[in-house]
């Protein structure tokens, strides 16, 4: 009999043997006995073996439960017990003390080991639990005198608290490099490293905020693990950028606060590793403080939706984006829902910026002129308005035209005077005649 729920969790992959029952049929000679050692395949012997057996190995057992009390009744002198494969879900620990030194429970379906499992194993030295369905050990798991513990190929769950991992004595866990998380979000990632990151993040988390580890990536160049730390401080009444976030935070959510000042983003070194910053629905009126900052040339996502921006230093932003190390594919910028000023001075430059960075500015149609009653551009997407509609006021227009005219006149005069000079010089060389104006001068 097999526990259906365990079967549904797919633990059978551990024992391919079960799919080919023919191969596993008990043969008449399923036990091998040699001195004080006994090895049996699939069944315990019906005949009685001497009770002084010290080494017992049972393979391919088709039991659901292993009661060590019953086994030790038959073999009270056991020092080494190996149970390898396949259906055991539950192990009942001994009620009385045993002499067992080496205990292997490999490739079974064990889902749970109680914290005092080793209570009656005063001589235990080696415990091997590899290839089971364990999701976690108890954080107070009693190790007794254990010298070696093997835990690989279980179903260690990394969405839970991993305090138990850090509580284990690392010099005892002999296969610690092989321990990996099972299931989302960290499938296949090293268990111990994840446990350490989670602890650091928890210890360093900003007050009032949630800190999490949505991912851990391996840098292809250095082969080092890099934690992706997300800090969520949205809707927590922040009036300033937090002065403390966990080291190496990559993603920071600050939506729905009352932040106005962006200076710390430039001055506080904790923001150096930040890549994505979400400041939607705050009180930011200017990003002038970020001109020439490390942030503008290194960010990946920057969202300023729903703030109080009326204009931005377009040339400085253009310059920074050109240098941004995540350009062009990874950069995402959000500027919609701000009261943008639409006038002949700012809008044409801003339009050029929007056009140039259209692939990066993800909410371009939400970038609109602020509401002005009776203005034809009120709440119109800036990328769609014509230049003449922002530069239509006669005073602005004629001043521009007059300047253009003056420039043309001055250019003409310069050319005229230079040509006249050249002509006079040539004429003087050839004929010796001074220009007419010189002859008239006193
Ligand atoms: C185990 O007991 C049997 C008799 O029951 C004896 O012949 C044998 O020598 C014993 N073995 C050991 C290792 O003590
Ligand atoms: C434990 O030891 C006591 C005393 O020796 C004995 O009566 C009892 O049956 C043992 N229990 C088991 C489960 O072997
Ligand atoms: C594991 O076993 C212990 C005690 O036997 C029990 O308290 C706990 O709830 C079990 N955990 C799971 C996940 O079954
Ligand atoms: C870890 O285990 C080693 C070897 O068994 C032992 O010497 C050491 O004291 C243990 N450390 C802790 C913190 O228990
Ligand atoms: C951040 O927290 C808020 C509520 O506190 C939640 O609505 C939002 O989905 C969270 N964002 C992320 C990215 O986890």
XYZ file of C-alpha atoms and ligand atoms in Angstrom:
512
model
C 0.000 0.000 0.000
C 1.311 3.363 -0.976
C 0.203 6.676 0.345
C -1.630 8.270 -2.572
C -0.747 11.800 -1.568
C 2.920 10.984 -1.535
C 2.617 9.213 -4.852
C 0.902 12.263 -6.296
C 3.871 14.369 -5.255
C 5.940 12.358 -7.664
C 8.377 10.753 -5.297
C 8.274 7.605 -7.341
C 10.809 9.041 -9.695
C 13.320 8.203 -7.020
C 12.734 4.486 -7.507
C 12.530 3.487 -11.102
C 12.476 -0.084 -9.899
C 8.838 0.229 -8.879
C 7.785 0.733 -12.457
C 9.160 -2.689 -13.310
C 7.786 -4.874 -10.590
C 8.817 -8.060 -12.396
C 12.423 -7.275 -11.801
C 11.784 -6.727 -8.140
C 9.883 -9.968 -7.406
C 11.218 -11.709 -4.326
C 13.372 -14.639 -5.147
C 13.655 -17.619 -2.794
C 17.125 -16.557 -1.790
C 16.427 -12.926 -1.070
C 18.647 -12.837 1.983
C 22.402 -13.127 2.191
C 23.823 -14.046 5.566
C 27.485 -13.864 6.409
C 28.933 -13.921 9.919
C 27.142 -11.109 11.739
C 25.881 -9.460 8.562
C 22.541 -9.899 6.922
C 21.327 -8.373 3.683
C 17.790 -8.894 2.476
C 15.997 -7.850 -0.684
C 12.353 -6.826 -0.403
C 11.444 -9.001 2.607
C 12.648 -9.721 6.095
C 13.496 -13.384 6.567
C 10.820 -15.668 7.968
C 13.384 -17.961 9.464
C 15.143 -16.691 12.566
C 18.667 -15.514 12.222
C 21.007 -15.342 15.192
C 20.179 -12.338 17.324
C 23.811 -11.245 17.413
C 23.633 -9.735 13.939
C 25.216 -6.318 14.004
C 24.915 -5.257 10.359
C 21.578 -5.309 8.608
C 20.818 -4.056 5.131
C 17.304 -4.078 3.732
C 16.747 -3.050 0.134
C 13.614 -2.497 -1.934
C 11.245 -2.851 0.981
C 7.646 -2.521 -0.059
C 6.493 -1.293 3.346
C 4.836 1.958 4.210
C 6.137 2.124 7.728
C 9.351 1.088 9.392
C 8.917 0.391 13.111
C 12.393 0.283 14.597
C 10.999 -1.245 17.799
C 9.947 -4.365 15.947
C 13.178 -4.584 14.033
C 15.281 -4.181 17.161
C 13.299 -6.882 18.893
C 14.647 -9.299 16.286
C 18.112 -7.762 16.050
C 18.873 -6.095 19.381
C 22.617 -5.908 18.709
C 22.380 -3.823 15.558
C 25.187 -1.363 15.029
C 24.633 -0.589 11.385
C 21.243 -0.449 9.780
C 20.789 0.378 6.129
C 17.345 0.663 4.594
C 17.581 1.509 0.910
C 14.423 1.855 -1.235
C 11.599 2.138 -1.627
C 8.114 2.812 -0.171
C 8.659 3.705 3.465
C 6.926 6.964 4.349
C 7.118 6.828 8.086
C 9.843 5.703 10.492
C 8.950 5.044 14.118
C 11.997 5.696 16.294
C 12.970 3.220 19.012
C 11.498 3.573 22.487
C 14.561 2.076 24.095
C 18.170 2.935 23.572
C 19.926 1.261 20.684
C 23.551 0.639 19.828
C 23.147 1.803 16.282
C 26.123 3.780 15.051
C 25.388 3.993 11.365
C 21.852 4.503 10.183
C 20.938 4.917 6.533
C 17.441 5.619 5.284
C 18.088 6.145 1.585
C 15.786 6.517 -1.385
C 12.560 6.176 0.584
C 9.490 8.385 0.746
C 10.045 9.863 4.184
C 8.284 13.218 4.519
C 8.850 14.047 8.143
C 11.506 13.410 10.772
C 10.724 14.526 14.298
C 13.179 16.759 16.118
C 13.962 14.105 18.765
C 14.327 11.275 16.283
C 17.859 10.536 17.502
C 16.971 10.655 21.187
C 17.534 6.911 21.723
C 20.613 6.661 19.529
C 23.334 7.488 22.067
C 26.065 6.012 19.843
C 24.910 7.406 16.536
C 27.716 8.613 14.307
C 26.319 8.592 10.783
C 22.798 9.373 9.640
C 22.030 9.281 5.950
C 18.678 10.600 4.788
C 19.456 11.176 1.129
C 16.850 10.742 -1.561
C 13.703 11.195 0.526
C 10.789 13.641 0.425
C 11.796 15.845 3.330
C 10.851 19.507 2.990
C 12.568 20.712 6.147
C 14.091 19.534 9.372
C 12.940 20.875 12.683
C 14.964 23.954 13.605
C 15.801 22.246 16.917
C 16.626 18.895 15.331
C 18.644 16.937 17.896
C 21.989 15.840 16.450
C 23.335 13.990 19.500
C 26.872 12.767 18.860
C 26.397 12.710 15.133
C 29.579 13.108 13.104
C 28.179 12.775 9.613
C 24.811 13.750 8.248
C 23.756 13.339 4.602
C 20.736 15.227 3.317
C 20.992 15.556 -0.453
C 18.238 14.856 -2.956
C 15.327 15.743 -0.729
C 12.599 18.258 -1.433
C 13.937 21.141 0.625
C 11.417 23.896 0.518
C 12.929 27.363 0.239
C 9.759 29.421 0.416
C 9.613 28.654 4.135
C 11.756 29.908 6.950
C 15.172 28.314 6.568
C 16.374 28.873 10.108
C 16.814 25.115 10.478
C 19.494 25.151 7.765
C 21.566 27.751 9.575
C 21.152 25.877 12.866
C 22.779 22.752 11.457
C 26.399 22.238 12.363
C 28.051 22.718 8.982
C 31.004 20.499 9.828
C 28.598 17.576 10.249
C 26.612 17.957 7.061
C 28.944 16.216 4.651
C 27.040 16.847 1.445
C 26.218 20.491 2.034
C 27.422 21.457 -1.454
C 24.842 19.126 -2.952
C 21.851 20.520 -1.077
C 19.493 22.423 -3.342
C 16.066 23.968 -3.067
C 13.117 22.144 -4.508
C 10.153 23.951 -6.059
C 9.519 27.613 -6.676
C 10.981 30.105 -6.350
C 14.512 28.760 -6.059
C 14.483 25.357 -7.776
C 17.974 23.936 -8.032
C 19.671 26.827 -6.193
C 22.025 26.063 -3.280
C 20.085 25.652 -0.058
C 22.683 27.016 2.326
C 23.381 30.173 0.313
C 19.663 30.868 0.021
C 19.230 30.354 3.764
C 22.028 32.856 4.438
C 20.602 35.443 2.060
C 17.162 35.109 3.608
C 18.585 35.612 7.068
C 20.586 38.697 6.064
C 17.598 40.186 4.303
C 15.392 39.589 7.316
C 17.934 41.118 9.700
C 18.555 44.176 7.539
C 15.049 44.843 6.313
C 13.904 48.434 6.457
C 11.413 49.120 9.212
C 7.769 48.979 8.044
C 8.796 47.324 4.738
C 8.687 43.793 3.297
C 11.946 42.336 2.081
C 12.089 39.292 -0.143
C 14.337 37.304 -2.421
C 12.403 36.703 -5.634
C 15.417 35.236 -7.365
C 19.069 34.331 -7.165
C 21.108 34.414 -10.348
C 24.531 33.161 -11.241
C 26.786 35.690 -12.887
C 27.924 33.967 -16.103
C 31.285 35.723 -15.979
C 32.334 35.191 -12.369
C 30.097 32.172 -11.652
C 29.194 33.833 -8.356
C 25.679 33.838 -6.996
C 23.924 37.153 -6.937
C 20.791 37.631 -4.843
C 17.959 39.698 -6.309
C 16.643 41.464 -3.240
C 13.290 43.218 -3.394
C 12.232 45.740 -0.775
C 8.602 46.798 -0.752
C 7.877 50.019 1.136
C 4.747 50.935 -0.787
C 1.928 52.784 0.969
C 3.825 53.153 4.241
C 3.733 56.944 4.701
C 7.349 57.537 3.784
C 8.134 61.233 3.324
C 11.735 60.588 2.353
C 13.703 57.880 0.596
C 14.617 55.311 3.282
C 18.109 55.853 4.653
C 18.616 52.135 5.174
C 17.825 49.169 2.938
C 19.435 45.681 2.894
C 22.891 45.535 1.296
C 22.762 44.837 -2.417
C 19.055 45.638 -2.742
C 18.213 45.574 -6.430
C 14.504 46.446 -6.514
C 12.791 49.065 -4.370
C 9.073 49.781 -4.388
C 8.000 53.082 -2.858
C 4.651 53.602 -4.535
C 2.024 55.720 -2.838
C 4.186 57.619 -0.375
C 4.886 61.362 -0.033
C 8.466 61.508 -1.193
C 9.618 64.732 -2.808
C 13.386 64.774 -2.542
C 15.506 62.476 -4.704
C 18.871 63.675 -3.434
C 19.594 60.551 -1.303
C 19.486 58.494 -4.476
C 22.605 60.328 -5.459
C 24.301 60.816 -2.112
C 23.521 57.671 -0.087
C 25.844 54.792 -1.080
C 23.228 52.154 -0.175
C 21.516 53.031 -3.446
C 24.548 52.079 -5.527
C 23.392 48.535 -6.177
C 19.787 49.499 -6.812
C 18.554 48.809 -10.333
C 14.790 49.291 -10.245
C 13.062 52.098 -8.370
C 9.302 52.564 -8.375
C 8.213 55.957 -7.096
C 4.715 56.064 -8.573
C 2.294 58.423 -6.872
C 4.659 60.471 -4.766
C 5.366 64.218 -4.595
C 8.454 64.471 -6.791
C 8.591 67.908 -8.455
C 12.028 67.708 -10.028
C 14.745 65.265 -10.966
C 17.298 68.073 -11.204
C 19.127 66.631 -8.187
C 20.015 63.573 -10.264
C 21.872 65.444 -12.997
C 25.239 63.768 -13.477
C 24.428 61.033 -10.944
C 25.525 57.388 -10.989
C 21.858 56.419 -10.781
C 20.874 57.931 -14.135
C 23.654 56.131 -15.958
C 23.063 52.759 -14.257
C 19.374 52.312 -13.506
C 17.304 49.649 -15.190
C 13.761 50.695 -14.258
C 12.767 54.119 -12.991
C 9.131 54.943 -12.518
C 7.940 58.432 -11.682
C 4.344 58.021 -12.717
C 1.806 60.190 -10.985
C 4.182 62.712 -9.467
C 4.358 66.521 -9.676
C 6.856 66.878 -12.495
C 6.278 69.861 -14.777
C 9.565 69.614 -16.656
C 12.838 67.741 -16.602
C 16.379 68.623 -17.634
C 15.990 67.023 -21.054
C 19.587 67.461 -22.229
C 20.994 66.032 -19.011
C 18.628 63.066 -19.171
C 19.486 62.463 -22.815
C 23.149 62.537 -21.973
C 22.721 60.124 -19.073
C 20.568 57.693 -21.034
C 23.149 57.569 -23.787
C 25.686 56.452 -21.213
C 23.337 54.122 -19.318
C 24.915 50.686 -19.099
C 21.547 48.909 -19.466
C 20.683 50.615 -22.747
C 18.946 49.882 -24.936
C 17.035 46.735 -24.078
C 16.840 46.662 -20.299
C 16.023 50.314 -19.588
C 12.444 51.163 -18.665
C 11.367 54.676 -17.820
C 7.877 55.777 -16.767
C 6.906 59.437 -16.756
C 3.130 59.425 -17.273
C 0.537 61.078 -15.101
C 2.586 64.170 -14.338
C 1.423 67.782 -14.892
C 3.834 68.462 -17.749
C 4.129 72.076 -18.786
C 3.548 72.591 -22.486
C 5.235 75.671 -23.854
C 7.419 76.654 -26.740
C 10.618 76.477 -24.703
C 10.334 73.062 -23.007
C 7.970 71.041 -25.165
C 9.987 70.811 -28.431
C 13.060 69.570 -26.540
C 10.973 67.167 -24.485
C 9.286 65.871 -27.623
C 12.648 65.126 -29.159
C 13.640 63.197 -26.050
C 10.410 61.195 -26.076
C 10.921 60.365 -29.721
C 14.515 59.310 -29.281
C 13.787 57.074 -26.290
C 10.366 55.794 -27.302
C 11.465 52.141 -26.894
C 12.525 52.825 -23.298
C 9.709 55.139 -22.216
C 7.000 52.610 -21.617
C 4.049 54.901 -20.969
C 4.608 57.492 -23.660
C 0.890 57.994 -24.350
C 0.276 58.849 -20.694
C 2.767 61.705 -20.871
C 0.375 64.586 -21.391
C 0.230 68.346 -21.078
C -1.141 69.419 -17.720
C -4.744 70.444 -17.447
C -5.252 74.086 -18.423
C -8.804 75.233 -18.854
C -9.562 76.291 -22.417
C -6.147 75.240 -23.728
C -6.351 73.047 -26.806
C -3.342 71.021 -25.635
C -4.732 70.353 -22.199
C -4.296 66.618 -21.411
C -3.106 65.839 -24.958
C -0.207 63.329 -25.234
C 2.926 65.374 -25.726
C 4.265 63.003 -28.365
C 1.259 63.866 -30.529
C 1.013 67.654 -30.353
C 2.371 69.825 -33.137
C 5.095 72.336 -32.526
C 3.044 75.200 -33.911
C 0.331 74.566 -31.358
C 2.742 75.137 -28.469
C 4.622 77.958 -30.186
C 1.558 79.783 -31.420
C 1.519 82.941 -29.273
C 2.169 85.987 -31.528
C 4.686 87.609 -29.160
C 6.783 84.482 -29.004
C 6.411 83.945 -32.705
C 7.376 87.456 -33.930
C 10.288 87.684 -31.515
C 11.655 84.504 -32.987
C 11.115 85.758 -36.528
C 12.757 89.127 -35.805
C 15.771 87.358 -34.392
C 16.017 85.155 -37.460
C 15.825 88.219 -39.727
C 18.462 90.095 -37.754
C 20.765 87.095 -38.010
C 20.344 86.977 -41.765
C 21.079 90.689 -42.128
C 24.204 90.454 -39.995
C 25.489 87.468 -41.969
C 24.919 89.340 -45.242
C 26.779 92.407 -43.972
C 29.772 90.343 -42.888
C 30.035 88.716 -46.298
C 29.644 92.101 -48.039
C 32.341 93.832 -46.016
C 34.816 90.987 -46.480
C 34.248 90.934 -50.256
C 34.663 94.685 -50.466
C 37.917 94.468 -48.546
C 39.201 91.748 -50.843
C 38.179 93.761 -53.934
C 39.837 96.956 -52.701
C 43.067 95.150 -51.875
C 43.144 93.518 -55.304
C 42.408 96.815 -57.000
C 45.145 98.639 -55.060
C 47.758 95.981 -55.956
C 46.818 96.137 -59.625
C 46.254 99.841 -60.253
C 47.724 101.555 -57.175
C 44.436 103.323 -56.683
C 43.285 103.697 -53.135
C 39.673 103.031 -52.392
C 37.442 105.977 -52.824
C 36.719 106.327 -49.144
C 40.412 106.677 -48.217
C 40.868 109.560 -50.677
C 37.976 111.353 -48.979
C 39.311 110.863 -45.450
C 41.008 113.880 -43.897
C 26.563 -15.267 16.929
O 25.891 -16.274 17.580
C 26.161 -17.559 17.017
C 25.329 -18.554 17.756
O 24.038 -18.113 17.905
C 27.633 -17.848 17.134
O 27.889 -19.077 16.513
C 28.421 -16.785 16.457
O 29.814 -16.980 16.672
C 28.058 -15.433 17.006
N 28.744 -14.419 16.240
C 29.370 -13.387 16.801
C 30.015 -12.440 15.853
O 29.397 -13.202 17.989
C 11.960 -1.224 26.389
O 12.623 -1.759 27.495
C 11.757 -2.235 28.488
C 12.595 -2.655 29.675
O 13.742 -3.334 29.270
C 10.921 -3.364 27.948
O 10.038 -3.816 28.890
C 10.139 -2.857 26.743
O 9.429 -3.917 26.141
C 11.092 -2.278 25.735
N 10.309 -1.672 24.684
C 10.458 -1.972 23.398
C 9.562 -1.311 22.474
O 11.303 -2.770 23.036
C 6.125 16.086 11.520
O 5.995 15.320 12.696
C 5.816 16.061 13.872
C 5.788 15.122 15.055
O 5.818 13.814 14.674
C 4.520 16.871 13.773
O 4.346 17.659 14.905
C 4.598 17.759 12.522
O 3.377 18.422 12.347
C 4.884 16.921 11.297
N 5.076 17.815 10.176
C 4.590 17.581 8.980
C 4.899 18.574 7.916
O 3.915 16.586 8.737
C 30.089 20.945 15.201
O 30.573 19.641 15.119
C 31.941 19.500 15.419
C 32.342 18.068 15.148
O 31.416 17.174 15.610
C 32.142 19.900 16.892
O 33.496 19.791 17.230
C 31.658 21.337 17.077
O 31.738 21.677 18.443
C 30.246 21.470 16.610
N 29.890 22.879 16.633
C 28.741 23.311 17.171
C 28.508 24.777 17.095
O 27.955 22.570 17.718
C 4.021 45.922 -2.184
O 3.130 45.982 -1.106
C 1.828 46.439 -1.461
C 0.994 46.534 -0.201
O 1.748 46.768 0.904
C 1.218 45.485 -2.459
O -0.047 45.965 -2.832
C 2.106 45.376 -3.661
O 1.596 44.414 -4.549
C 3.516 44.984 -3.248
N 4.367 45.034 -4.417
C 5.239 44.080 -4.714
C 6.020 44.254 -5.948
O 5.394 43.093 -4.016
